[in-house]
JSON list of C-alpha atoms in Angstrom, two decimals:
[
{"chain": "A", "resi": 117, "resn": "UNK", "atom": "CA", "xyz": [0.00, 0.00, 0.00]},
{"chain": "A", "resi": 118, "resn": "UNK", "atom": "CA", "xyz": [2.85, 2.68, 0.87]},
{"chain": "A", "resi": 119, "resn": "UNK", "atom": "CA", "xyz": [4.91, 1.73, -2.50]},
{"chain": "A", "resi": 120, "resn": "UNK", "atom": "CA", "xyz": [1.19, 2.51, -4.38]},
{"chain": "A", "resi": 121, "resn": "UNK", "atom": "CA", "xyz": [1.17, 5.46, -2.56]},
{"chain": "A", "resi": 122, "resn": "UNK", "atom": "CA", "xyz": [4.47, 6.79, -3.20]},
{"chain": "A", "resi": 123, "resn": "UNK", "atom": "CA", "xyz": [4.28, 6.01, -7.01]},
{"chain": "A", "resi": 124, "resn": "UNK", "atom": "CA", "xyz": [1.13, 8.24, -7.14]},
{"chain": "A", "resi": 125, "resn": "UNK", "atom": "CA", "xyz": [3.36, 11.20, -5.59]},
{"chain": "A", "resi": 126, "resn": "UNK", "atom": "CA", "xyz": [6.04, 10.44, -8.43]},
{"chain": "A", "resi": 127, "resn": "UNK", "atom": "CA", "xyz": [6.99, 12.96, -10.77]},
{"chain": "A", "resi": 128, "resn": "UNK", "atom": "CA", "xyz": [5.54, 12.29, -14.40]},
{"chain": "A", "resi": 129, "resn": "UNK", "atom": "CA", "xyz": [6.54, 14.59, -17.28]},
{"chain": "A", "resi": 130, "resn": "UNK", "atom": "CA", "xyz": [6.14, 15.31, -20.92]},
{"chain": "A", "resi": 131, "resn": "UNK", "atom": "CA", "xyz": [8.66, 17.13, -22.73]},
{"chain": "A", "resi": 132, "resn": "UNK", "atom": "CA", "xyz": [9.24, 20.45, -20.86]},
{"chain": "A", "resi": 133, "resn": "UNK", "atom": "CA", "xyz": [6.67, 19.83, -18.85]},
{"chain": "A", "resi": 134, "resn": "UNK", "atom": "CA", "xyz": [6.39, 17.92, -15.12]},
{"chain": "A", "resi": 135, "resn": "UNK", "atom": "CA", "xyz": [3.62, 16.65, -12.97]},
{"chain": "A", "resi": 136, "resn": "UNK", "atom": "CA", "xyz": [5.31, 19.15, -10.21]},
{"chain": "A", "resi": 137, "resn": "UNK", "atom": "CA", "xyz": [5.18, 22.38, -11.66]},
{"chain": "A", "resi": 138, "resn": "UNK", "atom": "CA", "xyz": [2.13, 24.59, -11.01]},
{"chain": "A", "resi": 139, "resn": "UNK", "atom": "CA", "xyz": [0.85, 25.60, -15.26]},
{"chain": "A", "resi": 140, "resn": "UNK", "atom": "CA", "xyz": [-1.08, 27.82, -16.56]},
{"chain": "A", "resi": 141, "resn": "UNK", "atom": "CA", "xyz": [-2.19, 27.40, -20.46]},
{"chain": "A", "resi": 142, "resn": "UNK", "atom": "CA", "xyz": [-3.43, 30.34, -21.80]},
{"chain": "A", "resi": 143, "resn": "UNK", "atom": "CA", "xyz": [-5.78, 31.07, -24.76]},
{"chain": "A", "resi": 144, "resn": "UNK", "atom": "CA", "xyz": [-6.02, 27.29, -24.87]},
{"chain": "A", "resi": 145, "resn": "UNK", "atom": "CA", "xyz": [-8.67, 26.40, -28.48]},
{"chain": "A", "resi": 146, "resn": "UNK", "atom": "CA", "xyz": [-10.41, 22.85, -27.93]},
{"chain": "A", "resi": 147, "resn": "UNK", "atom": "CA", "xyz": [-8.25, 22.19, -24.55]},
{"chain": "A", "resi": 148, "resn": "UNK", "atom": "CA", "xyz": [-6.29, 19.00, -26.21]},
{"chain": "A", "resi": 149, "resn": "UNK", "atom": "CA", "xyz": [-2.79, 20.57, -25.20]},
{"chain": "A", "resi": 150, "resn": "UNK", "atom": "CA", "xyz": [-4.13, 20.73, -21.73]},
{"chain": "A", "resi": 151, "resn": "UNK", "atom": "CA", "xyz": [-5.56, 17.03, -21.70]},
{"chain": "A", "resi": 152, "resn": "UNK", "atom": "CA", "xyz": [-2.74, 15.46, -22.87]},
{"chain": "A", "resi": 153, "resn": "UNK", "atom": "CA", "xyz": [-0.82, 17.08, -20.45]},
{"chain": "A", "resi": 154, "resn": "UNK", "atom": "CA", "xyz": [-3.37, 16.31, -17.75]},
{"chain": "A", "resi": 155, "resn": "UNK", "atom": "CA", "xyz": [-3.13, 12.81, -19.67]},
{"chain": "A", "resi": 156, "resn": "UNK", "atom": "CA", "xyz": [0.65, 12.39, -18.69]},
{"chain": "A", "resi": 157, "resn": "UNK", "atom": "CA", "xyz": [0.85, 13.95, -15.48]},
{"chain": "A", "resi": 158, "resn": "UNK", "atom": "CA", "xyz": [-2.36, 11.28, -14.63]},
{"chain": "A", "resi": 159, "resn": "UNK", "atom": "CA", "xyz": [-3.84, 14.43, -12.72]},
{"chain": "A", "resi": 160, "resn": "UNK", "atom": "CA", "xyz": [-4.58, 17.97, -14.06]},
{"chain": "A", "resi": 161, "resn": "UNK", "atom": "CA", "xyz": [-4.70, 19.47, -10.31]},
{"chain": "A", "resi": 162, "resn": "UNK", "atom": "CA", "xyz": [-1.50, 21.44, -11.05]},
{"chain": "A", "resi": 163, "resn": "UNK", "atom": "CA", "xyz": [-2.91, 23.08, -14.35]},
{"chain": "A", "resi": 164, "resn": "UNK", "atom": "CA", "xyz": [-5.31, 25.91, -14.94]},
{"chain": "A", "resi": 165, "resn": "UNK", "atom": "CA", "xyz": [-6.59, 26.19, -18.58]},
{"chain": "A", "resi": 166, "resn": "UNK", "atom": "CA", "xyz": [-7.96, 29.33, -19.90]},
{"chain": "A", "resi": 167, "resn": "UNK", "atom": "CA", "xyz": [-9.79, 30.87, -23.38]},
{"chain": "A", "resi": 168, "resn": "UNK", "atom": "CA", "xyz": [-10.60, 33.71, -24.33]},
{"chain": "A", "resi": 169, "resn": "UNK", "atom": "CA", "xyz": [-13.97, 32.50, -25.40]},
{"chain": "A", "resi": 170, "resn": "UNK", "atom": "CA", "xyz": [-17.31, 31.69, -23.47]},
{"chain": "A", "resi": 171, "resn": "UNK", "atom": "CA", "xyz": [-17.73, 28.48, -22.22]},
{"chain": "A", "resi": 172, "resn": "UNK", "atom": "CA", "xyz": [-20.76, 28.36, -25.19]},
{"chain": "A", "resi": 173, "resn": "UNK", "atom": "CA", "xyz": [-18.32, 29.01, -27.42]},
{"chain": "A", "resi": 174, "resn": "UNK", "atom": "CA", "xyz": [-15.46, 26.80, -27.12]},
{"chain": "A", "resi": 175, "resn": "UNK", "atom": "CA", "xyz": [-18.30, 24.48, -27.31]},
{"chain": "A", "resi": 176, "resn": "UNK", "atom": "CA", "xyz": [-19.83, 25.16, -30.34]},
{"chain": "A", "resi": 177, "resn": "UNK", "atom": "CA", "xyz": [-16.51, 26.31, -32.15]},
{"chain": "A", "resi": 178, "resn": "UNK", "atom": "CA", "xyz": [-15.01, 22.90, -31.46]},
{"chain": "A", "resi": 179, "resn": "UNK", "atom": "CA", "xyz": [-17.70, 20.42, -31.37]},
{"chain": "A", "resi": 180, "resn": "UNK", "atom": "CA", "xyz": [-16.11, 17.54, -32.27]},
{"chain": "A", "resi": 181, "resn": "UNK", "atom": "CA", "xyz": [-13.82, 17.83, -29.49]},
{"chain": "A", "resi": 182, "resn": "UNK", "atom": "CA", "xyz": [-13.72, 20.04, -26.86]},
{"chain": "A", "resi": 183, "resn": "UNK", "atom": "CA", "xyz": [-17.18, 18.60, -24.85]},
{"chain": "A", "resi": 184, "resn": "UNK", "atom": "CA", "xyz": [-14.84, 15.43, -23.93]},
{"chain": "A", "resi": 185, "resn": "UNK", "atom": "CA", "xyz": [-11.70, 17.08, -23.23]},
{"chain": "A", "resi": 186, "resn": "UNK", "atom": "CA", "xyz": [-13.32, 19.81, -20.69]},
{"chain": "A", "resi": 187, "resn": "UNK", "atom": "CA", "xyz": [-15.26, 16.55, -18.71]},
{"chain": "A", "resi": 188, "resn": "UNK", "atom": "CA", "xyz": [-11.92, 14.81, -19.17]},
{"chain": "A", "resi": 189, "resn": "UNK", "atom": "CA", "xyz": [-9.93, 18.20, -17.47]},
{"chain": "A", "resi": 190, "resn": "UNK", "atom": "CA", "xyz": [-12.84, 18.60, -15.03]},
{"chain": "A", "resi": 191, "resn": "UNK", "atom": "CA", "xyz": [-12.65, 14.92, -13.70]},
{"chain": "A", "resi": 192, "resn": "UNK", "atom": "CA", "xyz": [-8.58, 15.26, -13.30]},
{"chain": "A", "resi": 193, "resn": "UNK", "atom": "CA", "xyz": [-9.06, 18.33, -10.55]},
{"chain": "A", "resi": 194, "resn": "UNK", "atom": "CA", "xyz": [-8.51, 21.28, -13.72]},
{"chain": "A", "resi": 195, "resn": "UNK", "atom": "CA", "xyz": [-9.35, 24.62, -12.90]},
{"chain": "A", "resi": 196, "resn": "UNK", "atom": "CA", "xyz": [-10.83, 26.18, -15.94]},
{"chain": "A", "resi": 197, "resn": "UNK", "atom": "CA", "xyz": [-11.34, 29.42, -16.75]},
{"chain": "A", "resi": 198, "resn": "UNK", "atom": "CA", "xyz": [-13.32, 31.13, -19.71]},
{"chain": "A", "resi": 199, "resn": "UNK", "atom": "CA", "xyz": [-12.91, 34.62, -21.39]},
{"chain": "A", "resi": 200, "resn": "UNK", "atom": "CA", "xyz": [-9.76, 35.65, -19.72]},
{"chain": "A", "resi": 201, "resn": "UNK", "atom": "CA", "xyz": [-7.42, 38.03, -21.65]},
{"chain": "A", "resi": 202, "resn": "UNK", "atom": "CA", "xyz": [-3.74, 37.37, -21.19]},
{"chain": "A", "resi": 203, "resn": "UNK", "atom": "CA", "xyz": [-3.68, 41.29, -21.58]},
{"chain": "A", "resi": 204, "resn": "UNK", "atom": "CA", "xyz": [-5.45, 41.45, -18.11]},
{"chain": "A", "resi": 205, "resn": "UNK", "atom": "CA", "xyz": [-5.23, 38.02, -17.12]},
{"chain": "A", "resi": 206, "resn": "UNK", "atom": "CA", "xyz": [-3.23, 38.96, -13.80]},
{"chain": "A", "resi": 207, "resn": "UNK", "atom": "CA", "xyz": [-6.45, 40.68, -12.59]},
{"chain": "A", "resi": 208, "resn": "UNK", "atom": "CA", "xyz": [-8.64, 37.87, -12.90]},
{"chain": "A", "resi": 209, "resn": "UNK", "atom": "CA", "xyz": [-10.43, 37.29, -9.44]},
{"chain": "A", "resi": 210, "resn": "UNK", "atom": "CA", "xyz": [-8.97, 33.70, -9.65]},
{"chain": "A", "resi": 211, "resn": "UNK", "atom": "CA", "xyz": [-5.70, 34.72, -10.95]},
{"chain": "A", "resi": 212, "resn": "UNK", "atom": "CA", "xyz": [-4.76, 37.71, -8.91]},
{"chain": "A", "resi": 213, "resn": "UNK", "atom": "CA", "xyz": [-3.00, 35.43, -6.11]},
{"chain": "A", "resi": 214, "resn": "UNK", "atom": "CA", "xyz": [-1.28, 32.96, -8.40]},
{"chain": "A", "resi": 215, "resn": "UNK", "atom": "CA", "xyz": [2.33, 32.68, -8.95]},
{"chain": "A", "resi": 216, "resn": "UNK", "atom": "CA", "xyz": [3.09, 29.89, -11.56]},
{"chain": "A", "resi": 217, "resn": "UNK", "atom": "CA", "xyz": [6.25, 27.68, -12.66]},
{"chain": "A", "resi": 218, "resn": "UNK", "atom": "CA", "xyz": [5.21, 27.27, -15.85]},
{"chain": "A", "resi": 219, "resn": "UNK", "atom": "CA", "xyz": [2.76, 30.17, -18.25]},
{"chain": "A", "resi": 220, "resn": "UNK", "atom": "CA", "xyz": [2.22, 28.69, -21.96]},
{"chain": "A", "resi": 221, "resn": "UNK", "atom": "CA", "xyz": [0.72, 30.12, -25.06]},
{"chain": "A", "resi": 222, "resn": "UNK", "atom": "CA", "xyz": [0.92, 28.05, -27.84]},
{"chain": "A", "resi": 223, "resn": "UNK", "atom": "CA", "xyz": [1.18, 29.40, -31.36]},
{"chain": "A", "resi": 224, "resn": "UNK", "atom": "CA", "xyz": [-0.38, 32.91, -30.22]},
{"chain": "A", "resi": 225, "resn": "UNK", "atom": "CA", "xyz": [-2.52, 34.85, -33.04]},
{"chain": "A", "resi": 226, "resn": "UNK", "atom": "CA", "xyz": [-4.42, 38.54, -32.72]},
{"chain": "A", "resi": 227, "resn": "UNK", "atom": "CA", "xyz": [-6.50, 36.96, -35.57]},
{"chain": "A", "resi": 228, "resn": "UNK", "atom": "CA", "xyz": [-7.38, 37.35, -39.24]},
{"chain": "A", "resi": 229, "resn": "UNK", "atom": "CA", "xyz": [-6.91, 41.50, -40.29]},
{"chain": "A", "resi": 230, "resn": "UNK", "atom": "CA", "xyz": [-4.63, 41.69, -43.00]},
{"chain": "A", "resi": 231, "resn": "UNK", "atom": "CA", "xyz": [-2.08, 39.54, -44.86]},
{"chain": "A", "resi": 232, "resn": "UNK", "atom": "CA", "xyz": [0.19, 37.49, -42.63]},
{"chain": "A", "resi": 233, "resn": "UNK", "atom": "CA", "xyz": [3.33, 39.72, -44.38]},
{"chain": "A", "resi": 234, "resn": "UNK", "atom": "CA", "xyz": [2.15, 42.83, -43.74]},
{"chain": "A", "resi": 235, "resn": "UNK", "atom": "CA", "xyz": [3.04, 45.56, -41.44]},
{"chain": "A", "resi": 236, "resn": "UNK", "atom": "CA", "xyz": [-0.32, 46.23, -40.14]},
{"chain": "A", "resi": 237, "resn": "UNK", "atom": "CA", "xyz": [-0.89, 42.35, -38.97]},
{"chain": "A", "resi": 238, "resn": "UNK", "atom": "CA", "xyz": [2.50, 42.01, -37.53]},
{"chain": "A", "resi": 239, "resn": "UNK", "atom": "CA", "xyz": [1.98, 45.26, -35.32]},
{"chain": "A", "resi": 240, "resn": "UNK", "atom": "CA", "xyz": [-1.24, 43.37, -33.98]},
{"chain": "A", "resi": 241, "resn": "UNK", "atom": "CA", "xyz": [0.69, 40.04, -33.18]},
{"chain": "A", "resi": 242, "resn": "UNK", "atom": "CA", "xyz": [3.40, 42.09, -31.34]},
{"chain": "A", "resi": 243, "resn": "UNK", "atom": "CA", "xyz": [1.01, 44.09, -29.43]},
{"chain": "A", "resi": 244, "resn": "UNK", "atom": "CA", "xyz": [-0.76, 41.02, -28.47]},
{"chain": "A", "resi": 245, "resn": "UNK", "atom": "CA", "xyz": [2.49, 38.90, -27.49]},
{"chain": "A", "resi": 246, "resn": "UNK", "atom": "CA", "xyz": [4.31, 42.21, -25.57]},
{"chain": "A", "resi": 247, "resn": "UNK", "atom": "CA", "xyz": [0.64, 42.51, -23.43]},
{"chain": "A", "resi": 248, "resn": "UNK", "atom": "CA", "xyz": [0.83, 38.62, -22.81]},
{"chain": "A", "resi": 249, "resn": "UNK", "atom": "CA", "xyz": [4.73, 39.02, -21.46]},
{"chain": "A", "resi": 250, "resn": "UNK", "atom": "CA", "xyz": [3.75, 42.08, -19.57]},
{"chain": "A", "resi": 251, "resn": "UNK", "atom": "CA", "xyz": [0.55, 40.21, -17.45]},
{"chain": "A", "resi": 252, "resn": "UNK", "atom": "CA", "xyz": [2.87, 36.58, -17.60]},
{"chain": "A", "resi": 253, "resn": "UNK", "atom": "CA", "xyz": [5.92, 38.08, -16.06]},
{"chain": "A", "resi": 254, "resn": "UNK", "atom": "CA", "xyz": [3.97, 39.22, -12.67]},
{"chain": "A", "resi": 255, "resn": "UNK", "atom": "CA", "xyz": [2.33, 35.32, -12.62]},
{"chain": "A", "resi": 256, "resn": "UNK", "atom": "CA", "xyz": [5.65, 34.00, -12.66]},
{"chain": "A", "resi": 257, "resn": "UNK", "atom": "CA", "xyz": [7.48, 32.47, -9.18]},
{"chain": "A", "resi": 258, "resn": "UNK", "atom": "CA", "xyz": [11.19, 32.93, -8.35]},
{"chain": "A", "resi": 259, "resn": "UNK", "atom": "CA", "xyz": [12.07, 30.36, -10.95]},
{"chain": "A", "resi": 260, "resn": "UNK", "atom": "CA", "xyz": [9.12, 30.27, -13.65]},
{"chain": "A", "resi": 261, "resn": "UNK", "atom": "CA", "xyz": [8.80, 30.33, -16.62]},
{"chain": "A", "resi": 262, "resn": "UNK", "atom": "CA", "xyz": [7.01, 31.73, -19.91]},
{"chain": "A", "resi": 263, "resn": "UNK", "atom": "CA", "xyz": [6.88, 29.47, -23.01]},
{"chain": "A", "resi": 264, "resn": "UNK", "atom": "CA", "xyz": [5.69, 30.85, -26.34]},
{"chain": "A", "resi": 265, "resn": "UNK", "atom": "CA", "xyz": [5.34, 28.08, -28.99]},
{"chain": "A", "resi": 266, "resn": "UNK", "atom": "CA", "xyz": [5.85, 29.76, -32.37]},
{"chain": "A", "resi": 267, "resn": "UNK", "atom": "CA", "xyz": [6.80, 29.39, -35.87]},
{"chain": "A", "resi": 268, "resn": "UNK", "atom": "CA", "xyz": [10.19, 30.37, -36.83]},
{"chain": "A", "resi": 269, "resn": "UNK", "atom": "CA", "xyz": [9.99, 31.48, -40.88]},
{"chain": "A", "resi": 270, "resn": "UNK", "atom": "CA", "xyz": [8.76, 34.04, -42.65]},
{"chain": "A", "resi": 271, "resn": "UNK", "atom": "CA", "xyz": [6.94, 35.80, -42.10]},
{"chain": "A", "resi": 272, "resn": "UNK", "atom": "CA", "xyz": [6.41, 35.17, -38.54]},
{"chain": "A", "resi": 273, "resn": "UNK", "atom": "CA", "xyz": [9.77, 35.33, -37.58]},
{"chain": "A", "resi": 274, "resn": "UNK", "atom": "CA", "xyz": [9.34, 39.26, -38.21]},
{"chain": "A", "resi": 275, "resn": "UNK", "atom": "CA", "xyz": [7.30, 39.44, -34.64]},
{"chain": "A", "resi": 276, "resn": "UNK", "atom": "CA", "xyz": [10.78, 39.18, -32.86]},
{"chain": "A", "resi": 277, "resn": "UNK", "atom": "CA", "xyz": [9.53, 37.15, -30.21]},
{"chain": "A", "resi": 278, "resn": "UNK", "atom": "CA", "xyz": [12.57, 37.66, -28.28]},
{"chain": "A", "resi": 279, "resn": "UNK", "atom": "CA", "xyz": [13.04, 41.15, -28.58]},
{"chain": "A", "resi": 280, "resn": "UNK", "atom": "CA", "xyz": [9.74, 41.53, -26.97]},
{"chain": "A", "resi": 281, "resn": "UNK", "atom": "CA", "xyz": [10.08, 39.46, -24.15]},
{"chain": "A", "resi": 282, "resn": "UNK", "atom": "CA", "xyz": [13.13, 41.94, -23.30]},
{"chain": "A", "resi": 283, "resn": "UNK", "atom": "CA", "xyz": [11.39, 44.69, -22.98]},
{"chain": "A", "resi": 284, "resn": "UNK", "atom": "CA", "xyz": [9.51, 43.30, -20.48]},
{"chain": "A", "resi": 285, "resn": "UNK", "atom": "CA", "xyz": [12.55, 42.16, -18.39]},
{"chain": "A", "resi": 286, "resn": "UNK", "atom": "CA", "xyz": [12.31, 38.31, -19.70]},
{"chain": "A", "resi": 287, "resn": "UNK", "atom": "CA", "xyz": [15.35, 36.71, -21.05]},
{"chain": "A", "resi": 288, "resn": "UNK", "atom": "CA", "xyz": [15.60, 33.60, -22.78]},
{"chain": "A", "resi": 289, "resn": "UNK", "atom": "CA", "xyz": [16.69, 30.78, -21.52]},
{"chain": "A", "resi": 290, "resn": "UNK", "atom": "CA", "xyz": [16.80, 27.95, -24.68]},
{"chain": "A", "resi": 291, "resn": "UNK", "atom": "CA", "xyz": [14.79, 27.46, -27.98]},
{"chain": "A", "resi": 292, "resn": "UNK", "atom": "CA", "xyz": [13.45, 24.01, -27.83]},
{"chain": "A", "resi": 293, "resn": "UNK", "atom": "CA", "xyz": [12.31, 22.40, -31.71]},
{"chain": "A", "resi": 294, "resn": "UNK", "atom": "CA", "xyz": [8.66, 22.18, -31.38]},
{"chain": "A", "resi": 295, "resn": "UNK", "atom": "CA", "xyz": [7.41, 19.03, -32.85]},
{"chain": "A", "resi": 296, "resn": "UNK", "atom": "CA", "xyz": [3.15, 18.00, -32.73]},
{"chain": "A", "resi": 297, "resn": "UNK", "atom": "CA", "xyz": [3.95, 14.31, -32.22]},
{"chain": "A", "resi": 298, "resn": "UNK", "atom": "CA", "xyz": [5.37, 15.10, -28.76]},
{"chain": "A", "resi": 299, "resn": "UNK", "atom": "CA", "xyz": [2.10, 16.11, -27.51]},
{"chain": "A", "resi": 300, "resn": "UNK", "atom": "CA", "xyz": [-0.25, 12.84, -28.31]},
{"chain": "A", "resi": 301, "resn": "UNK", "atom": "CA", "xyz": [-3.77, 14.07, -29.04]},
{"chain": "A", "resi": 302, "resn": "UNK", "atom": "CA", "xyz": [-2.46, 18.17, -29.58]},
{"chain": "A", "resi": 303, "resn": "UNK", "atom": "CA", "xyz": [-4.18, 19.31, -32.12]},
{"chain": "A", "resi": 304, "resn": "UNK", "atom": "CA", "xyz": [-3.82, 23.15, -32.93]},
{"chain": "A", "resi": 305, "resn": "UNK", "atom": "CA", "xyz": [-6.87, 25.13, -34.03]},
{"chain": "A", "resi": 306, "resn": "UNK", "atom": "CA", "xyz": [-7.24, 28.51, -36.10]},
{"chain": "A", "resi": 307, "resn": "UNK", "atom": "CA", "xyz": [-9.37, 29.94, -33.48]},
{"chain": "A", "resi": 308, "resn": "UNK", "atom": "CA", "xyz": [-11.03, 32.10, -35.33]},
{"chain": "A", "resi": 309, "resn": "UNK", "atom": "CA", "xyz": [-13.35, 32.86, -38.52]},
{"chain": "A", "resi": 310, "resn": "UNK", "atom": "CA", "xyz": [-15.25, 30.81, -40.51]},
{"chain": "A", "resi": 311, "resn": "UNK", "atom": "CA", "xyz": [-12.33, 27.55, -40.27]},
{"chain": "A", "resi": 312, "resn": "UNK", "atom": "CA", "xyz": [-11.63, 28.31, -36.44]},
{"chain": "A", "resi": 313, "resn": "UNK", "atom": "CA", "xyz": [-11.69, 24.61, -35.67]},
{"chain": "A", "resi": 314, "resn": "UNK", "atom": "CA", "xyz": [-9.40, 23.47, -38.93]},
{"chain": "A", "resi": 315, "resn": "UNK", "atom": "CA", "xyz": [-5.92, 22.91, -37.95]},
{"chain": "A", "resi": 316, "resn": "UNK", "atom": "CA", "xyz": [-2.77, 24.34, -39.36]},
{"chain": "A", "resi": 317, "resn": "UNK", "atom": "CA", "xyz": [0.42, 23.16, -40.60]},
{"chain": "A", "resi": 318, "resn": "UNK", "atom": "CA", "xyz": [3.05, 24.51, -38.06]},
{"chain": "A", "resi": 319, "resn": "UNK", "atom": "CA", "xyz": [5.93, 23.93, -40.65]},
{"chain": "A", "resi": 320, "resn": "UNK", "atom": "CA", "xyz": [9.19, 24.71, -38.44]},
{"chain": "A", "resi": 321, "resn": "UNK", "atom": "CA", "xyz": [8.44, 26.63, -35.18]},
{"chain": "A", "resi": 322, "resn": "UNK", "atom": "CA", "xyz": [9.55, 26.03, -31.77]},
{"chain": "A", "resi": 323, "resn": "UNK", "atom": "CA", "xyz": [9.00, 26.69, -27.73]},
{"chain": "A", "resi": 324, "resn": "UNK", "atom": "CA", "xyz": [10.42, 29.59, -26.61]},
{"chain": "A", "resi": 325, "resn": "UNK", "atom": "CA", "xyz": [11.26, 29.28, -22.96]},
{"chain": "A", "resi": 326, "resn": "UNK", "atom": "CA", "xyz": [11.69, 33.12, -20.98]},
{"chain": "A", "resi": 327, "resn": "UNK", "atom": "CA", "xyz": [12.79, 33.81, -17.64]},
{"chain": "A", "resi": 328, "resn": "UNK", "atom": "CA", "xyz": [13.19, 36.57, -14.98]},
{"chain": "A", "resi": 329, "resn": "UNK", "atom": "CA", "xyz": [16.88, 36.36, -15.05]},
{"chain": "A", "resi": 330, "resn": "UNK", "atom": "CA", "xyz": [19.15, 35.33, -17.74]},
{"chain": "A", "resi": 331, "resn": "UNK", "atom": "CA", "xyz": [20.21, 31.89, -15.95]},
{"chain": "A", "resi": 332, "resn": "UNK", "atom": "CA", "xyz": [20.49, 28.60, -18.05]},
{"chain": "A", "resi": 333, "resn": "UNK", "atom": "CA", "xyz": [20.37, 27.03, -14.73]},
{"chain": "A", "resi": 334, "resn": "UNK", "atom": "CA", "xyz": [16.64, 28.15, -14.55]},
{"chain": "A", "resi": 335, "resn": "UNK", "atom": "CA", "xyz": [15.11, 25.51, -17.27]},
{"chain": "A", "resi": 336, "resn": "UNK", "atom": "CA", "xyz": [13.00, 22.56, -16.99]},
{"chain": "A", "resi": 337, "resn": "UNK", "atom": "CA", "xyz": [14.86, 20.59, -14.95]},
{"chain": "A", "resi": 338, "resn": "UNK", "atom": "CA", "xyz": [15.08, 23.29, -12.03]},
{"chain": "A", "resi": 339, "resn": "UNK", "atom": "CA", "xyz": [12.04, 22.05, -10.57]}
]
């Protein structure tokens, strides 16, 4: 009985990702990043998920698959959250006293305004990424983190993800290759429009991983 119990305590991870760190997923679509984490870990009491949208919405914008994946989060001890704003996520009533190890926002998008290329849409993608970094880095404890999954070619690469990180005081500590098939049952959505539930091809991207303090000692296997 006391092995049983000590294997339930065991640390379980996935990638950069462990079973000990207190996570919070941000602007999650249909919630499958959060269940297969939640899937891994065997428990999803150390995440909170959030979206942007209404509960009514995620619902009827992913059908197919978010219904099961929000019971399947709910019945692992997830805390989920609907319509919170990473701008002003940090003054969420259920936020406010948080400090996390671990803030992700995978494959962030302002939405569909102009050609990817232009100016215009890559001002709206920065604004929305520097506002994330601004809220994440007052969530963040001693030795968190923020990870921003994104692609790495043009023209996305012309958002400078690192560049705005530093201007909010974060420093990177490593960019990890981002590959799907590490995350069984991801699948990444559009979000919005009339195809918000079709996936996209993520060609070459990969996870960003910011800290407070430019220390290589500070990445996923610090805690």
């Amino acid at each position: 009985m006391e092995a049983a119990i000590a294997d339930t305590k065991r640390e379980k991870r996935i990638m950069h990702y462990s079973s000990n760190q207190k996570i919070l997923l941000v602007s999650e679509g249909n919630f499958s990043f959060a269940s297969c984490l939640a899937k891994a870990f065997g428990s999803a009491k150390n995440m909170v998920a959030t979206s942007l949208d209404s509960r009514e919405s995620v619902l009827a914008k992913y059908s197919n698959a978010a219904p099961r994946n929000l019971r399947k989060l709910k019945d692992m001890g997830c805390v989920i959250l609907y319509e919170v704003d990473v701008h002003t996520m940090r003054q969420h009533p259920l936020l406010v006293d948080q400090l996390f190890d671990r803030i992700v926002f995978n494959f962030p998008h302002a939405g569909f305004f102009f050609m990817e290329n232009q100016k215009s849409q890559i001002k709206l993608h920065q604004d929305l990424v520097r506002r994330f970094f601004t809220s994440a880095c007052e969530m963040l404890t001693e030795r968190g983190e923020v990870h921003v999954t994104h692609k790495t070619s043009y023209p996305f690469s012309k958002w400078e993800i690192v560049k705005l990180a530093n201007e909010v005081a974060l420093y990177l500590v490593e960019e990890a290759p981002f590959s799907r098939g590490d995350y069984p049952g991801y699948l990444n959505k559009r979000g919005s429009g009339k195809k918000c539930n079709r996936t996209f091809p993520v060609g070459l991207c990969s996870t960003y991983k910011f800290a407070k303090l430019p220390l290589l000692e500070f990445s996923d296997n610090s805690i």
